PDB file of C-alpha atoms and ligand atoms in Angstrom:
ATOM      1  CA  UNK A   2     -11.945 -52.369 -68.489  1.00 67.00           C
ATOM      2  CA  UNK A   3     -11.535 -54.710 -71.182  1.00 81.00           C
ATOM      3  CA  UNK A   4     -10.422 -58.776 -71.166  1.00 91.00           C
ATOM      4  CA  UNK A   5      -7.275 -59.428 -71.603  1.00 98.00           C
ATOM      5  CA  UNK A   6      -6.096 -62.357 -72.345  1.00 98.00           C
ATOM      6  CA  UNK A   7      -2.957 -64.882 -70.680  1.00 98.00           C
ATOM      7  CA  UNK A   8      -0.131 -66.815 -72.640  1.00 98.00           C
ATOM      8  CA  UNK A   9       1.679 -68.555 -70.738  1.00 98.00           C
ATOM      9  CA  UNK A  10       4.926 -69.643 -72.496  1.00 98.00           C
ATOM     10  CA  UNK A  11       5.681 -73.005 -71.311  1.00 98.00           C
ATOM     11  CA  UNK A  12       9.501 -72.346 -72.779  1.00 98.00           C
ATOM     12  CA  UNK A  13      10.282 -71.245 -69.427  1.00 98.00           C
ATOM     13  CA  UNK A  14       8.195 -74.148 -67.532  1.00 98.00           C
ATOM     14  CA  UNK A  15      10.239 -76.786 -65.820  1.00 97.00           C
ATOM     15  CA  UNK A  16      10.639 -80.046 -67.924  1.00 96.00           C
ATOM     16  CA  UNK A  17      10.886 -82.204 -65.105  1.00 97.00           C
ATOM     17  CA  UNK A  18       7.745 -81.485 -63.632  1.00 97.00           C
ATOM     18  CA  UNK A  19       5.656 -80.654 -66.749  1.00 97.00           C
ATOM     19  CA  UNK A  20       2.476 -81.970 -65.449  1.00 97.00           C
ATOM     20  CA  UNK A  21       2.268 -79.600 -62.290  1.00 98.00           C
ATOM     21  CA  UNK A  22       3.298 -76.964 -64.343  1.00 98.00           C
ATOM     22  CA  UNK A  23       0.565 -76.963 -66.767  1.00 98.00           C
ATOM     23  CA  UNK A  24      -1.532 -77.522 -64.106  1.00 98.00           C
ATOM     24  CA  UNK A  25      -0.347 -74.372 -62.460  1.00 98.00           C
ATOM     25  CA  UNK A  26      -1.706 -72.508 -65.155  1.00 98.00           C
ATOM     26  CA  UNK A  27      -4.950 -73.991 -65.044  1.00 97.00           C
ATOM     27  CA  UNK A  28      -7.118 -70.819 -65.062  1.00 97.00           C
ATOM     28  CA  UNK A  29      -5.329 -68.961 -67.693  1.00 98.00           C
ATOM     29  CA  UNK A  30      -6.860 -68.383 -71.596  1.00 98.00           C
ATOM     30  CA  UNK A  31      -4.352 -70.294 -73.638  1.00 98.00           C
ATOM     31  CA  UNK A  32      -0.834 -72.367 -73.708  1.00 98.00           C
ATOM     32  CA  UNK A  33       1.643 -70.580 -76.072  1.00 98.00           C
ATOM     33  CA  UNK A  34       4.041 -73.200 -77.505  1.00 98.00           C
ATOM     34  CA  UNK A  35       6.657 -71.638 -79.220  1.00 98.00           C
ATOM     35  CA  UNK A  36       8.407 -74.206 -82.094  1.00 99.00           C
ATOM     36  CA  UNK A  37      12.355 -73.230 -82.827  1.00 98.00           C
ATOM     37  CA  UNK A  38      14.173 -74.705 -85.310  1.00 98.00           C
ATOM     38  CA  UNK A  39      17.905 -73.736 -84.837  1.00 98.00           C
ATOM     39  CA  UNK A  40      17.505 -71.891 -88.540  1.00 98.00           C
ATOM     40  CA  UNK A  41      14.722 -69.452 -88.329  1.00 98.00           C
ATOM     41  CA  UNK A  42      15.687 -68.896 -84.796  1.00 98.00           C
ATOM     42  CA  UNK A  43      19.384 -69.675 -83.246  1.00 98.00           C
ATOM     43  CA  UNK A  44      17.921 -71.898 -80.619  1.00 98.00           C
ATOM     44  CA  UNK A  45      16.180 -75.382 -80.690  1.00 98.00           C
ATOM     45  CA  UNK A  46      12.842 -75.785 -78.601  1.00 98.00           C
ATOM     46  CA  UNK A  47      10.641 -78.694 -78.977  1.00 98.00           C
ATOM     47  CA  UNK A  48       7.985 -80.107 -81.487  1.00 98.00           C
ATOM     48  CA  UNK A  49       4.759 -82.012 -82.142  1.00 98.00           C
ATOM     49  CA  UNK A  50       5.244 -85.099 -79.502  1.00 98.00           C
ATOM     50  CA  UNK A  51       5.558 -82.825 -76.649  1.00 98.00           C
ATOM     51  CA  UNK A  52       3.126 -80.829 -77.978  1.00 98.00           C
ATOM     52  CA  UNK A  53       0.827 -83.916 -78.059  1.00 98.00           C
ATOM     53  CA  UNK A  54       1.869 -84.404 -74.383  1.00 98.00           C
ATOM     54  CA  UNK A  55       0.555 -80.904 -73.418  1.00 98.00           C
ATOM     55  CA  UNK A  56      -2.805 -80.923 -75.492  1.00 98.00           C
ATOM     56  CA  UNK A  57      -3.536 -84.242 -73.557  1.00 98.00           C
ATOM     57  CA  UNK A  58      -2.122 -83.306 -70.405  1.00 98.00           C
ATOM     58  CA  UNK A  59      -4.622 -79.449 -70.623  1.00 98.00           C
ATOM     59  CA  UNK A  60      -7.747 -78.386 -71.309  1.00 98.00           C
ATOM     60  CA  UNK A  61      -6.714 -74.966 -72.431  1.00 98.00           C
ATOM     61  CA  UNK A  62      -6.489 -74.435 -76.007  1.00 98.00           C
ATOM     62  CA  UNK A  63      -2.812 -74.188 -77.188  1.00 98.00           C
ATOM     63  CA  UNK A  64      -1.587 -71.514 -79.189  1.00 98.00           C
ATOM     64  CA  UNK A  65       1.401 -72.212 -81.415  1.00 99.00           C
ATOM     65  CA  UNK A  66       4.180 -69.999 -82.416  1.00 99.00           C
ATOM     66  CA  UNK A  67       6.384 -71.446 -85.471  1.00 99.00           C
ATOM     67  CA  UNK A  68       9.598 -69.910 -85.240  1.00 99.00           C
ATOM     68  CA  UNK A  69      10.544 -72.035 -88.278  1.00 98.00           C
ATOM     69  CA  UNK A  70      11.894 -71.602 -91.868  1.00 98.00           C
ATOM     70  CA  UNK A  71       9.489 -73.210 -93.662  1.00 98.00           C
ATOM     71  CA  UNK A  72       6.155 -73.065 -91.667  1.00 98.00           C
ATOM     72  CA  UNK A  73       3.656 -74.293 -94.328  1.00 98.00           C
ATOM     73  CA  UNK A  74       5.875 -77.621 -94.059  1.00 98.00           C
ATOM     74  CA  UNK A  75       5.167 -77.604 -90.451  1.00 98.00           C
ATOM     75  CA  UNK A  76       2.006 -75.966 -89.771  1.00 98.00           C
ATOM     76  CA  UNK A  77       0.357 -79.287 -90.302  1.00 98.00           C
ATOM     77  CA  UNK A  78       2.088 -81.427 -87.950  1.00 98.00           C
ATOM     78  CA  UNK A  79       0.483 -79.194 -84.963  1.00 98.00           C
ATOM     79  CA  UNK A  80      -3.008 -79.194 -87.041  1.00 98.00           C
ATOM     80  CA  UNK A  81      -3.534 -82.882 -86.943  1.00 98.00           C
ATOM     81  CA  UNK A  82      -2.540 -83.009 -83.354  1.00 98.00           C
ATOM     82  CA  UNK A  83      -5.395 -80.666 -82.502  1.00 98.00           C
ATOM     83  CA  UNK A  84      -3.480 -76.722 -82.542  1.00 98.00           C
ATOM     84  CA  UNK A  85      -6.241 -74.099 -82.000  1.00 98.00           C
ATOM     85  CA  UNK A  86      -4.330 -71.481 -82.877  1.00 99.00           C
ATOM     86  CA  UNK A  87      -1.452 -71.195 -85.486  1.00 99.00           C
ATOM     87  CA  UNK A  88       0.991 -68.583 -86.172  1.00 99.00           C
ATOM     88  CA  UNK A  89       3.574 -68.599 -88.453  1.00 99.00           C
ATOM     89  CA  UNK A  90       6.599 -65.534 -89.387  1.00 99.00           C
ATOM     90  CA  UNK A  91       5.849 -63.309 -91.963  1.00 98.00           C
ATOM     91  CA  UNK A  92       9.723 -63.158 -92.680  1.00 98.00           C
ATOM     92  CA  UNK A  93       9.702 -66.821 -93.384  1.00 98.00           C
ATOM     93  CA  UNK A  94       6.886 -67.361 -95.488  1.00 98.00           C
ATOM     94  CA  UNK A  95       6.623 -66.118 -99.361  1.00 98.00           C
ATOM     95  CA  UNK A  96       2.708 -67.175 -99.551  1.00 98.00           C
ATOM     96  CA  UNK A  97       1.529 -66.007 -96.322  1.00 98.00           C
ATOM     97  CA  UNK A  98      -2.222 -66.070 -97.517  1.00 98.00           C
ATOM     98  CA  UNK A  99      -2.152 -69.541 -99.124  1.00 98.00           C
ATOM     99  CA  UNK A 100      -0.528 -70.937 -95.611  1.00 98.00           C
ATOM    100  CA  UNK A 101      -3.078 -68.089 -93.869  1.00 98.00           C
ATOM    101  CA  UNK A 102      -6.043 -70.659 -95.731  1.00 98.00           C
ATOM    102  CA  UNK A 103      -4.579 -73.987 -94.875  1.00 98.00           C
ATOM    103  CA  UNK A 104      -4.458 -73.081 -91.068  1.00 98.00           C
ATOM    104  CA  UNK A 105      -8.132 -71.602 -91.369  1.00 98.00           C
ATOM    105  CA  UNK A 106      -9.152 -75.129 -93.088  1.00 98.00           C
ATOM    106  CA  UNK A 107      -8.137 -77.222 -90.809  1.00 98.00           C
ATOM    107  CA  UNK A 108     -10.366 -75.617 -88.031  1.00 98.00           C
ATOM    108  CA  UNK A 109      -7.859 -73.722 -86.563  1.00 98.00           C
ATOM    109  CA  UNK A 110      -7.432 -70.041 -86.371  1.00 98.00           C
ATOM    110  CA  UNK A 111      -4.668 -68.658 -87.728  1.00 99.00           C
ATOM    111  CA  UNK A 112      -2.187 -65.765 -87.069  1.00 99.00           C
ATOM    112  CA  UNK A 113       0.840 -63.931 -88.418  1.00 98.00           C
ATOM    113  CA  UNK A 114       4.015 -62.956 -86.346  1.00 99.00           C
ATOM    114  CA  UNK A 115       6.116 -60.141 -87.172  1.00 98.00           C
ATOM    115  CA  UNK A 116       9.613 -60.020 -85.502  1.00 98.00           C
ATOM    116  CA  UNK A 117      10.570 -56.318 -84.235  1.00 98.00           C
ATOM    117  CA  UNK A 118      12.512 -55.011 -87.511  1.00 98.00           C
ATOM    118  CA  UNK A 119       9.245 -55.872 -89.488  1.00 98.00           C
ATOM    119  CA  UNK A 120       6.515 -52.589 -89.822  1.00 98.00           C
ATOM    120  CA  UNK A 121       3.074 -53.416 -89.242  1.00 98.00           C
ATOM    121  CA  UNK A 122       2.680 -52.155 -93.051  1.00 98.00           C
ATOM    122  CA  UNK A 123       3.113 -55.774 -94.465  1.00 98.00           C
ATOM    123  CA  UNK A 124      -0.241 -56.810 -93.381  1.00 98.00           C
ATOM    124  CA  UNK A 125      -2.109 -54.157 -94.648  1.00 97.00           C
ATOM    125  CA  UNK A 126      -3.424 -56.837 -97.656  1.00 97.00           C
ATOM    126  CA  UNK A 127      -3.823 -59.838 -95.425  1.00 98.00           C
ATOM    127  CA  UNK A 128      -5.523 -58.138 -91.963  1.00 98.00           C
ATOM    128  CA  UNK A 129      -8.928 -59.284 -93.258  1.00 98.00           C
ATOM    129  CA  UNK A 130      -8.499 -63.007 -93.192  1.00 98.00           C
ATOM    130  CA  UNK A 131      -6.070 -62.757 -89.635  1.00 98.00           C
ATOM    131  CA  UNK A 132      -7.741 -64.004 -86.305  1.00 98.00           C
ATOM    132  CA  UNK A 133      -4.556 -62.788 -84.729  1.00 98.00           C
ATOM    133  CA  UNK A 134      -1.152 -60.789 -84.939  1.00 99.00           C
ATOM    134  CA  UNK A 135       1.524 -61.647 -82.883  1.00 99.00           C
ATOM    135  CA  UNK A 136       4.061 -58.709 -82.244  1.00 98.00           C
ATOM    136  CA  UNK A 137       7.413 -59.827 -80.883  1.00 98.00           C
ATOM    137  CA  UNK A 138       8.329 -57.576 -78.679  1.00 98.00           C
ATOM    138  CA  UNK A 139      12.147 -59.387 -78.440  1.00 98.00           C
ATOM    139  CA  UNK A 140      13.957 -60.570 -80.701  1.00 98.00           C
ATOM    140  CA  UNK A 141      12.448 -64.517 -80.938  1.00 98.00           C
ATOM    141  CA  UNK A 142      14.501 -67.464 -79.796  1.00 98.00           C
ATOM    142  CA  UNK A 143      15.036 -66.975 -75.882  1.00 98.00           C
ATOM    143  CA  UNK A 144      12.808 -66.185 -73.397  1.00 97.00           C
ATOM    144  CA  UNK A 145      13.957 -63.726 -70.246  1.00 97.00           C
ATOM    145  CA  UNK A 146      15.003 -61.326 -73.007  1.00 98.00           C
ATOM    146  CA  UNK A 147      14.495 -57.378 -72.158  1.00 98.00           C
ATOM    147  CA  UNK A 148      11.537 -55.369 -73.880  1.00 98.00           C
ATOM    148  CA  UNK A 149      12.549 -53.342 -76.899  1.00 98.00           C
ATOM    149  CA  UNK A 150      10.989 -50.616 -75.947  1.00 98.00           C
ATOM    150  CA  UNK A 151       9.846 -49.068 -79.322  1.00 97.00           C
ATOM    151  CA  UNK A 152       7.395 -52.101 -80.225  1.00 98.00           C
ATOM    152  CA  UNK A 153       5.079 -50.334 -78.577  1.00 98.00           C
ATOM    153  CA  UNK A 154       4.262 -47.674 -81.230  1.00 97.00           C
ATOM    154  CA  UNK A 155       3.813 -50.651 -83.738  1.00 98.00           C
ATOM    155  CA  UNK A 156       1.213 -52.244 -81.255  1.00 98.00           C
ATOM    156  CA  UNK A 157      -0.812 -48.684 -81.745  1.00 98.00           C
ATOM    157  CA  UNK A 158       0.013 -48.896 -85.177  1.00 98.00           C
ATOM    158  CA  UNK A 159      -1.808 -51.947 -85.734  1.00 98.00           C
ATOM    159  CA  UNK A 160      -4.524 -50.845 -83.030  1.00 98.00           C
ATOM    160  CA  UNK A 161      -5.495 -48.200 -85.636  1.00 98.00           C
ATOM    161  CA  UNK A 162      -5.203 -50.749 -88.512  1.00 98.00           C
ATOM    162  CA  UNK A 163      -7.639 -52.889 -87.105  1.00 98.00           C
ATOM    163  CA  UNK A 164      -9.763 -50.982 -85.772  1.00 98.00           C
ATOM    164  CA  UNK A 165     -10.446 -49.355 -89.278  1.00 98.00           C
ATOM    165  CA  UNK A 166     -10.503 -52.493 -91.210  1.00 98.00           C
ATOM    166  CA  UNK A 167     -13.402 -53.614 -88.735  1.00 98.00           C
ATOM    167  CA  UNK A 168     -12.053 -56.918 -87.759  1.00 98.00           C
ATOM    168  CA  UNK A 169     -12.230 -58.862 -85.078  1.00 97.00           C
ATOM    169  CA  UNK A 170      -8.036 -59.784 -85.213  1.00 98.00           C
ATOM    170  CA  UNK A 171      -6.891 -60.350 -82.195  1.00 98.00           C
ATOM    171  CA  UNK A 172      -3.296 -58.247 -81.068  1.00 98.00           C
ATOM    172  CA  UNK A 173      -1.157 -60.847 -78.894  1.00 98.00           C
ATOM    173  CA  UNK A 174       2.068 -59.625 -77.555  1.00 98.00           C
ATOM    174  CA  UNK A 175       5.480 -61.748 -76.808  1.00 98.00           C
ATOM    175  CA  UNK A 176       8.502 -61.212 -75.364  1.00 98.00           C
ATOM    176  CA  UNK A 177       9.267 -59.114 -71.958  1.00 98.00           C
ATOM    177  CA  UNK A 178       5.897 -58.849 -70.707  1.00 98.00           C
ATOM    178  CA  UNK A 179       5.771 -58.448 -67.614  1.00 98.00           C
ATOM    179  CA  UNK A 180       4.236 -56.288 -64.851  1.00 97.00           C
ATOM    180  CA  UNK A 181       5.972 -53.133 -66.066  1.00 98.00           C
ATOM    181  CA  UNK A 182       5.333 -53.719 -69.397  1.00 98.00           C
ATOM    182  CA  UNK A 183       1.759 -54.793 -69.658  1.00 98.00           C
ATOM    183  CA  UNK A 184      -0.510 -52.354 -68.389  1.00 97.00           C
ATOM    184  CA  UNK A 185       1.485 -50.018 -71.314  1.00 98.00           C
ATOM    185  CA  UNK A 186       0.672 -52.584 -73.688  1.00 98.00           C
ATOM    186  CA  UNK A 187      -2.675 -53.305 -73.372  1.00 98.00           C
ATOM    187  CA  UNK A 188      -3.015 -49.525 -73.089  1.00 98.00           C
ATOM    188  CA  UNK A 189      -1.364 -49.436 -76.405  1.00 98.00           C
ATOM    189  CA  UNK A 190      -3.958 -52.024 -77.838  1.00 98.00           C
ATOM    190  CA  UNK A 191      -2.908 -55.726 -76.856  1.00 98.00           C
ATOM    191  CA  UNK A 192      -5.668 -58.306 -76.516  1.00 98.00           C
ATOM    192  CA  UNK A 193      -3.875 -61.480 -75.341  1.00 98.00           C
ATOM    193  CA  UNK A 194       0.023 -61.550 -73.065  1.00 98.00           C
ATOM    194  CA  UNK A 195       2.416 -64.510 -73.864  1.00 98.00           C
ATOM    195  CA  UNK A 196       4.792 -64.658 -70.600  1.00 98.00           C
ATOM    196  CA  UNK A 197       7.289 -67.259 -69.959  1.00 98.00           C
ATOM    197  CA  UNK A 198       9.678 -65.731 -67.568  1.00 97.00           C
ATOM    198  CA  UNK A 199       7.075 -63.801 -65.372  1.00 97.00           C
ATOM    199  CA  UNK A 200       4.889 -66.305 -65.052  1.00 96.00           C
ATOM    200  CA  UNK A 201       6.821 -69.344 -64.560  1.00 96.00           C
ATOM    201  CA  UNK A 202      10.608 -68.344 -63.131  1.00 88.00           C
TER     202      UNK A 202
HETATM  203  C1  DX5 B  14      10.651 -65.951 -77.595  1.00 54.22           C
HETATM  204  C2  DX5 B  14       9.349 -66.687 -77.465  1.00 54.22           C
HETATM  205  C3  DX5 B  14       8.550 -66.281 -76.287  1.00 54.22           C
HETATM  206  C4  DX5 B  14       9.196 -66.476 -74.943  1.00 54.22           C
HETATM  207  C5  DX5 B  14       8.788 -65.306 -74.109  1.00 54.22           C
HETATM  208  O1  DX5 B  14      11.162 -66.132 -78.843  1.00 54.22           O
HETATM  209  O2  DX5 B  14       8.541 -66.504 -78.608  1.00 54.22           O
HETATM  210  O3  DX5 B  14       7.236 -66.833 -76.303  1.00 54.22           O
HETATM  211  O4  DX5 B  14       8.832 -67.679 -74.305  1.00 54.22           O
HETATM  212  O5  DX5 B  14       9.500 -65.331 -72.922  1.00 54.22           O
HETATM  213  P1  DX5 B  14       9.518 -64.098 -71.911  1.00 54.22           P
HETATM  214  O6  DX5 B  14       8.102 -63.834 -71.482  1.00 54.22           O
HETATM  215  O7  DX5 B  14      10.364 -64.604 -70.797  1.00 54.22           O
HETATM  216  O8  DX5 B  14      10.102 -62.917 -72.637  1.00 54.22           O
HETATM  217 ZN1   ZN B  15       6.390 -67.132 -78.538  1.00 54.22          ZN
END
């Protein structure tokens, strides 16, 4: 059987008590932080201070989602505060391999997120230099959203395009998984599970 990993999304922890909440997810892989900008994304989240709050506050290593306009502007805000993973849209950003470098860089690893209208196809020339692809499996900018059901074939999809490139680039999933959904995706190929709903609510 082979390691998954666990996301939490701490979108759907509860502010008040942030503390005990990242300490409730003590034993999982990483923190997904999901950044939303109320332009990329119709809804406003929350942005490097709090994220400075969790990276002291956890020793997991936190894995960023820019849901932003104009990531490479903002990618290094979360890379001087210590991001181990970043991943930026590949429907906002025109230079996805120069911003792909500048993540890399910095020490970080860096990933691409395609949003469900978006094929796989558009990686084809950047795969090779990718420690991860994130595949939303909602539409981004809520969480508790339902799973679009036909993300699933693109999460084989890009199963098959990894697996012949030869990489090591990691599949993460977001949006709807829960425990329905992700025993079908990890079938279909996932290595790492954001959850905000399912794990926190
Ligand atoms: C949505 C975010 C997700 C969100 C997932 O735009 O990127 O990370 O927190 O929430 P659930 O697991 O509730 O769908
Ligand atoms: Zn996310």
């Amino acid at each position: 059987m082979k390691n998954v990993l666990i996301a939490p999304s701490v979108l759907s922890a509860d502010f008040s008590c942030l503390k005990s909440e990242l300490d409730s997810i003590a034993s999982a892989n990483y923190i997904h932080y999901d950044v939303m900008d109320g332009h990329f994304v119709p809804n406003i989240s929350f942005g490097p201070e709090i994220f400075s709050y969790c990276k002291k506050s956890s020793d997991l290593p936190i894995d960023v989602h820019l849901m932003v306009t104009n990531p490479s502007e903002i990618a290094p805000l979360f890379l001087q505060r210590g991001a181990d993973i970043v991943t930026f849209h590949y429907e906002a950003e025109v230079h996805s391999h120069r911003l792909i470098h500048l993540i890399k860089d910095s020490g970080a690893k860096a990933g691409i997120s395609l949003c469900p209208g978006t094929p796989v196809s558009v990686l084809e020339n950047l795969i090779d230099d990718l420690d991860l692809v994130l595949i939303m499996t909602v539409n981004p900018g809520f969480g508790g959203q339902k799973f679009i059901e036909n993300t699933i074939r693109k999460v084989k999809r890009l199963r098959k395009m990894i697996d012949d490139a030869g990489t090591h680039t990691l599949i993460e999933i977001d949006g709807g998984v829960q425990g329905e959904t992700a025993p079908r995706l990890v079938k279909a190929g996932a290595d790492v599970l954001v959850s905000g709903s399912y794990v926190f609510k």
